[in-house]
mmCIF file of C-alpha atoms in Angstrom:
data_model
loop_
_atom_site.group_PDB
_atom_site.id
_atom_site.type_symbol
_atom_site.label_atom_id
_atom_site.label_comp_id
_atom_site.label_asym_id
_atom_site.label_seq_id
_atom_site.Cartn_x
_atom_site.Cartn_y
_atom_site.Cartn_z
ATOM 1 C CA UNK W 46 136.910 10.971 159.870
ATOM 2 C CA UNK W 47 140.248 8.913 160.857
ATOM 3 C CA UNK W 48 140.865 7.327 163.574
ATOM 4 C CA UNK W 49 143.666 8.687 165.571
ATOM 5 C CA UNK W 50 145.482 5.008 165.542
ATOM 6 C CA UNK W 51 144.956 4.680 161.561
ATOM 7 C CA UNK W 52 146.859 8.249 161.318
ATOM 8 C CA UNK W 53 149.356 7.106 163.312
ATOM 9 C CA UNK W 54 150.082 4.762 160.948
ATOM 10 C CA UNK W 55 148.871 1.589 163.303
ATOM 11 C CA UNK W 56 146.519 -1.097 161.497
ATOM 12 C CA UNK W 57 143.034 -2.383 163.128
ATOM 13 C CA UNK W 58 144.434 -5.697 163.537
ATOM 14 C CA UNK W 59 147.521 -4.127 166.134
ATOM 15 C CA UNK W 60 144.492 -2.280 167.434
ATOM 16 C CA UNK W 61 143.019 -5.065 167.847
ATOM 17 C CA UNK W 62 145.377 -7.375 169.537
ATOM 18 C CA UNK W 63 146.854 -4.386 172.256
ATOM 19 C CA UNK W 64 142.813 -3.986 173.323
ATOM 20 C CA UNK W 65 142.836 -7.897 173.584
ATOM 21 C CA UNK W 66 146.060 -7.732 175.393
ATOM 22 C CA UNK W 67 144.069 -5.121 177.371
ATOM 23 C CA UNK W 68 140.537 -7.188 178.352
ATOM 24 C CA UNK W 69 143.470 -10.346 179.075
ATOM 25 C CA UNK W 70 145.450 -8.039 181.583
ATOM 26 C CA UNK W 71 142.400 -7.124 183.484
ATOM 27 C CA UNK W 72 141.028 -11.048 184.029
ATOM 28 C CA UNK W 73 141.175 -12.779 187.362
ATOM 29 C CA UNK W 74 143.911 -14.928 187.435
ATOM 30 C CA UNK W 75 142.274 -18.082 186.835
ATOM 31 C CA UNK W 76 140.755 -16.986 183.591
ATOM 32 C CA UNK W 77 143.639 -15.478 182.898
ATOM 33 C CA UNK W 78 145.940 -18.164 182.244
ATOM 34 C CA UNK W 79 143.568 -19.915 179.704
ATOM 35 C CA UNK W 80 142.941 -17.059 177.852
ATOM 36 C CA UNK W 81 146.712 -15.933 177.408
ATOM 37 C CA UNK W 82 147.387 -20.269 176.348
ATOM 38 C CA UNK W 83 144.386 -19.645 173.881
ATOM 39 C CA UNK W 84 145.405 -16.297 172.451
ATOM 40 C CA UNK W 85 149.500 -17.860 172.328
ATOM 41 C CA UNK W 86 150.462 -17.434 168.263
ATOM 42 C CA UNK W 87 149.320 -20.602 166.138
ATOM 43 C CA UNK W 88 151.780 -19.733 163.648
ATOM 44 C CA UNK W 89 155.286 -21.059 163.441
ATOM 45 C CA UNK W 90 157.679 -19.687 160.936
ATOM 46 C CA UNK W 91 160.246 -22.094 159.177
ATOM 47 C CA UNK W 92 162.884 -20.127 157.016
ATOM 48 C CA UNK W 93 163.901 -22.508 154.312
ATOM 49 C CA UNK W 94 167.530 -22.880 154.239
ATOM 50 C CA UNK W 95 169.498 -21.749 151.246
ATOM 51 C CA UNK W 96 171.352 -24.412 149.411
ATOM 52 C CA UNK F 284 92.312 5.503 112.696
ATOM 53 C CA UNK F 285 92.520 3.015 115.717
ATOM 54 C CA UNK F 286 90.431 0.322 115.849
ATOM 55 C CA UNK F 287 87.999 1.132 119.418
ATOM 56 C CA UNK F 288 89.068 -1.877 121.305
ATOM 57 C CA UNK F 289 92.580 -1.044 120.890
ATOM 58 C CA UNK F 290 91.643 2.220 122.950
ATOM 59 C CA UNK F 291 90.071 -0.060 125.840
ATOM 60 C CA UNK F 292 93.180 -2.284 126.456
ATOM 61 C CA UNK F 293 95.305 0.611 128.252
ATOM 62 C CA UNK F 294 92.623 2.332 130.122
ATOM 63 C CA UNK F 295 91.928 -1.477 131.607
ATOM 64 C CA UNK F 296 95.266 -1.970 132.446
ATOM 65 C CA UNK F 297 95.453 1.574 134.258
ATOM 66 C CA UNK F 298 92.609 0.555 136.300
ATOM 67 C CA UNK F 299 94.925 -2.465 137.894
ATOM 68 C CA UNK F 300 96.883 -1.258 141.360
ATOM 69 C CA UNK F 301 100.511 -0.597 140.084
ATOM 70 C CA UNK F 302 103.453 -4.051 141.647
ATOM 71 C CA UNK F 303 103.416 -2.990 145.345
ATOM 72 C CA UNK F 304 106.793 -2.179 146.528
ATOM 73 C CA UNK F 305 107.697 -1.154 149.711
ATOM 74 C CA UNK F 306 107.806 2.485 150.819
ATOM 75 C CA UNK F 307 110.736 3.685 153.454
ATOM 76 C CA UNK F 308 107.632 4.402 156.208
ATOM 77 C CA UNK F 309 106.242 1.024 155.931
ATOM 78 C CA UNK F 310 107.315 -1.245 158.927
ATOM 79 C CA UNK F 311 108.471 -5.020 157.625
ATOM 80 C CA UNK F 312 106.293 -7.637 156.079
ATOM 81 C CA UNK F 313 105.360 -10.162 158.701
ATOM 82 C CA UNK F 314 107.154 -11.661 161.774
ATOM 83 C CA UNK F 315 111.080 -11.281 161.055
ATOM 84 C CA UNK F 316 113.299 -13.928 163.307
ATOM 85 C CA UNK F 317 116.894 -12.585 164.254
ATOM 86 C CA UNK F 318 119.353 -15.771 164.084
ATOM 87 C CA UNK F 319 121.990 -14.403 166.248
ATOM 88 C CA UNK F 320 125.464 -16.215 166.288
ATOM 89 C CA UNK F 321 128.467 -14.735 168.842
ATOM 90 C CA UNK F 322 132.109 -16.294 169.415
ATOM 91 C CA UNK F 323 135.227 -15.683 170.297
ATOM 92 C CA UNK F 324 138.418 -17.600 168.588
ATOM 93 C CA UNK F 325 137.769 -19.928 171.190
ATOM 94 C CA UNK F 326 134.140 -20.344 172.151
ATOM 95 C CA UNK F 327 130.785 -20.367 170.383
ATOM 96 C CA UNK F 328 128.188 -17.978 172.825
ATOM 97 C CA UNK F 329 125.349 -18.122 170.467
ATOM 98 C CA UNK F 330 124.569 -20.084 167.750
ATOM 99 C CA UNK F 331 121.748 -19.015 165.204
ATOM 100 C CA UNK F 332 120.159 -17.891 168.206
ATOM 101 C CA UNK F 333 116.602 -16.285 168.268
ATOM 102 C CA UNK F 334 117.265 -13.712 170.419
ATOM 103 C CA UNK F 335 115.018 -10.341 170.945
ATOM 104 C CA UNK F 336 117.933 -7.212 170.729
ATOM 105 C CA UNK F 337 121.574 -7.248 170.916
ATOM 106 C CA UNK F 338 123.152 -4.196 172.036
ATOM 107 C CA UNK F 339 126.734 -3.704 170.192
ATOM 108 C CA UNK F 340 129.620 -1.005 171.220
ATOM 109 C CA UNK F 341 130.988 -0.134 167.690
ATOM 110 C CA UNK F 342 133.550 2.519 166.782
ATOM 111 C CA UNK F 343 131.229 4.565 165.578
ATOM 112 C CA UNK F 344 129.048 4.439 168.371
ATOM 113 C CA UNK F 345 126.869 2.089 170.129
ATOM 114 C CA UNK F 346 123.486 0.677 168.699
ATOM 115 C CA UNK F 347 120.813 -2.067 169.540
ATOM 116 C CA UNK F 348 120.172 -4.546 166.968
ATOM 117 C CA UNK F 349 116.473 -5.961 166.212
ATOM 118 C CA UNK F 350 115.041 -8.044 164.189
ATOM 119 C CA UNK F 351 114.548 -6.614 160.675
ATOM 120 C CA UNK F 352 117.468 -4.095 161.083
ATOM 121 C CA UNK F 353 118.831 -2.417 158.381
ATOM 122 C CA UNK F 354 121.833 -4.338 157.097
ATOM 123 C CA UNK F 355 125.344 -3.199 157.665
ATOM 124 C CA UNK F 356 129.068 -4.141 158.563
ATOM 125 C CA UNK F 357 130.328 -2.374 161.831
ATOM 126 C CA UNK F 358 133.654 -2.805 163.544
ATOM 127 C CA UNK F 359 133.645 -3.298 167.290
ATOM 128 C CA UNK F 360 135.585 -1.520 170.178
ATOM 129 C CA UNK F 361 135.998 -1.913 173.470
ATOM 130 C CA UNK F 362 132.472 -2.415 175.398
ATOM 131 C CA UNK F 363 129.778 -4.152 176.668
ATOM 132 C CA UNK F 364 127.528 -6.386 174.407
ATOM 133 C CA UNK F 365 124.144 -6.873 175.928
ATOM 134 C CA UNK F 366 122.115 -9.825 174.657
ATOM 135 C CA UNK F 367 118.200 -9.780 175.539
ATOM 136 C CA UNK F 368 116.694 -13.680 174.622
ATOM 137 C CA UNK F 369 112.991 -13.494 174.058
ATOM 138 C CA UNK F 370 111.789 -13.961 177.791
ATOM 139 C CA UNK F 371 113.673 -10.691 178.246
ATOM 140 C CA UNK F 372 116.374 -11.738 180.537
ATOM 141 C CA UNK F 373 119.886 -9.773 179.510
ATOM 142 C CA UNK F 374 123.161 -10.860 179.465
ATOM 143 C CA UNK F 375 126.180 -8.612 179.307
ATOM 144 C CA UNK F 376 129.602 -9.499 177.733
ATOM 145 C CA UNK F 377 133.134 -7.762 177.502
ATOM 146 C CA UNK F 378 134.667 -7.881 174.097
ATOM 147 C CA UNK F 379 137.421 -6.432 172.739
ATOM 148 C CA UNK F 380 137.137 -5.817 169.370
ATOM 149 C CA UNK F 381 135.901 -7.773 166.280
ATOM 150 C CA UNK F 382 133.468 -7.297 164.024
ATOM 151 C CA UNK F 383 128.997 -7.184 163.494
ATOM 152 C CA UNK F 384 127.272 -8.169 160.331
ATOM 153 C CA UNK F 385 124.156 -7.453 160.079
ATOM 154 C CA UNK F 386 122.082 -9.273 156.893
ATOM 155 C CA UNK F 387 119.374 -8.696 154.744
ATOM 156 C CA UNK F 388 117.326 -12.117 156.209
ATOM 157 C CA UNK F 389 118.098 -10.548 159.785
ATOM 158 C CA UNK F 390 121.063 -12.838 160.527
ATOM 159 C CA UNK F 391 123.850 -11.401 162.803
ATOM 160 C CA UNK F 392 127.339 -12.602 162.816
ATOM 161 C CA UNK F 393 129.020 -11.396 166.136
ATOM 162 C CA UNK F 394 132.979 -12.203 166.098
ATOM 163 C CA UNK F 395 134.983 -10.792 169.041
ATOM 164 C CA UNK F 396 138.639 -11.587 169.474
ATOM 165 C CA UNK F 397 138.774 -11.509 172.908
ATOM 166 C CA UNK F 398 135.252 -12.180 175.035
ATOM 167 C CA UNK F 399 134.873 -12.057 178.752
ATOM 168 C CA UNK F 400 131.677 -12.484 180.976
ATOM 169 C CA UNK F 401 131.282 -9.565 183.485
ATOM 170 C CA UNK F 402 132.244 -12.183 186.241
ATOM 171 C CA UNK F 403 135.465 -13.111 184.628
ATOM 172 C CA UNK F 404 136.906 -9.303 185.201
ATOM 173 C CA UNK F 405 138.510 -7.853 188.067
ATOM 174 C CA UNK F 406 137.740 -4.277 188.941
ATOM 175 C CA UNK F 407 141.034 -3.572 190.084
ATOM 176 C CA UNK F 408 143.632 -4.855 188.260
ATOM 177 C CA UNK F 409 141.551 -2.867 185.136
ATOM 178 C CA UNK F 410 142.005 0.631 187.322
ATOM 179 C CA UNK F 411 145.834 -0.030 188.374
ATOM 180 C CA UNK F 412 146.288 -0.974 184.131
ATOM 181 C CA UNK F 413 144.518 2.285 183.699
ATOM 182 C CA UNK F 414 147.005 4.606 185.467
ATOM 183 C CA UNK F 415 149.905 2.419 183.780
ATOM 184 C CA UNK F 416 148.689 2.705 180.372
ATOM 185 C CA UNK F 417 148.088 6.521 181.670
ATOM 186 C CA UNK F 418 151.835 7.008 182.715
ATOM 187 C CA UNK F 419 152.756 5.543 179.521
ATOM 188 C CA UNK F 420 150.796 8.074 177.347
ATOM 189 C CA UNK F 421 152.639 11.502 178.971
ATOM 190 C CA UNK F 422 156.131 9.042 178.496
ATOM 191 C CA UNK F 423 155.501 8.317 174.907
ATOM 192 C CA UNK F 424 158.599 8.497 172.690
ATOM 193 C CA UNK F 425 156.534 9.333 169.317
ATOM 194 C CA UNK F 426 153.036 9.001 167.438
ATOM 195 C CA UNK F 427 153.276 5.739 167.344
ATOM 196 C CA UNK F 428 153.846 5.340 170.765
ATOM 197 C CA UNK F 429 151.550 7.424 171.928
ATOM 198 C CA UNK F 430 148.873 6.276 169.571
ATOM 199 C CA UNK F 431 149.038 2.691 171.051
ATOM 200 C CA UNK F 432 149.470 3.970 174.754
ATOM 201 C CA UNK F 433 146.195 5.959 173.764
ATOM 202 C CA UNK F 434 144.756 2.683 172.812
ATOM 203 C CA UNK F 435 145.709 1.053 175.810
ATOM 204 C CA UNK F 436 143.962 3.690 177.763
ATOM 205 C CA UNK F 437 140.789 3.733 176.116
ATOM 206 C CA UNK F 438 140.496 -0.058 176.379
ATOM 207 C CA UNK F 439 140.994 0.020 179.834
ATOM 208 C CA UNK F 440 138.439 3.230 180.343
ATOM 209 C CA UNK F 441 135.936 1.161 178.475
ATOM 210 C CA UNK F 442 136.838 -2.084 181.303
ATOM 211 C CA UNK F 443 136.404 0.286 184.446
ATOM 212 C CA UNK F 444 133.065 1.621 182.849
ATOM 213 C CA UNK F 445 131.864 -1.747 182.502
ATOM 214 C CA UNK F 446 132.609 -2.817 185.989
ATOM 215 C CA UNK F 447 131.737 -0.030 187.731
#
């Protein structure tokens, strides 16, 4: 059987990162702010410019 | 017309017990170590560990791990993962999500995206989230919406659970 969130059309890795979002939103605050600096993207885009 | 020893050779070999493989009901051959290993993106909990039983909150249900266990791949949700160490003390985690392997030599790979200890979560914040996420399931535009607002709620059902 299906999950209801894979019929909806939403991946395990969006699943994934909202229930993260989730465990982060319910830290104390002084965990929190490490875990949000850890969890920050490690991914920077660079569009290369058309000549 | 067979010569008589010929006749002898099978009969001897019938006589020898049949390879011995093991039968489903048979419990495994000698003392099985688990090597456990659990992290998050950004800490190592457990490294090759020998631990006794791991208890793991999966998305198709929840299950304890020993030594031995049959191998398989398992997905994790929201939920407590309990970790007994040989002198039987348990500790309890919050993950996320992630994933569980479980191998053949009894090697289990625990990856969690996001991993909190019990004392690290605050009962509160985790109910008022609840009746947001709550709010935002009946205000849903569409599925997709309401799909991740139901996600949202479940995570944060599985975090007052825990705490409570």
């Amino acid at each position: 059987m299906v999950s209801y969130w894979r019929q909806a059309g939403i991946s395990y890795i969006r699943f994934s990162q909202i229930c993260a979002r989730a465990v982060r939103a319910a830290m104390k605050p002084q965990f929190r702010d490490e875990a949000e600096r850890a969890a920050a993207a490690n991914v920077k885009i660079v569009k290369p410019k058309k000549e | 017309m067979l010569p008589a020893r010929l006749l002898l050779r099978p009969a001897a070999r019938a006589l020898r017990p049949p390879p011995r493989a093991r039968g489903y009901a048979e419990a495994a051959a000698g003392p099985v170590q688990m090597a456990f290993t659990f992290a998050s993106p950004t800490q190592v909990f457990y490294n090759g560990a020998n631990v006794k039983q791991v208890d793991v909150p999966t998305l198709t249900g929840s299950f304890g791990i020993l030594a031995a266990h049959v191998p398989t791949l398992q997905v994790l949700r929201p939920g407590i993962v309990t970790v007994y160490a040989e002198d039987g003390t348990a500790s309890k985690y919050f993950v996320s999500s992630g994933s569980v392997t479980v191998n053949a030599d009894s090697s289990v790979q625990l990856l969690a995206e996001e991993v909190a200890s019990m004392d690290m979560l605050d009962l509160a914040a985790a109910k008022s989230n609840l009746e947001k996420a709550l709010s935002e399931l009946t205000a849903a535009p569409d599925e997709v919406a309401k799909a991740e607002a139901q996600i949202r709620v479940e995570a944060n059902e599985a975090l007052v659970k825990a705490l409570e």
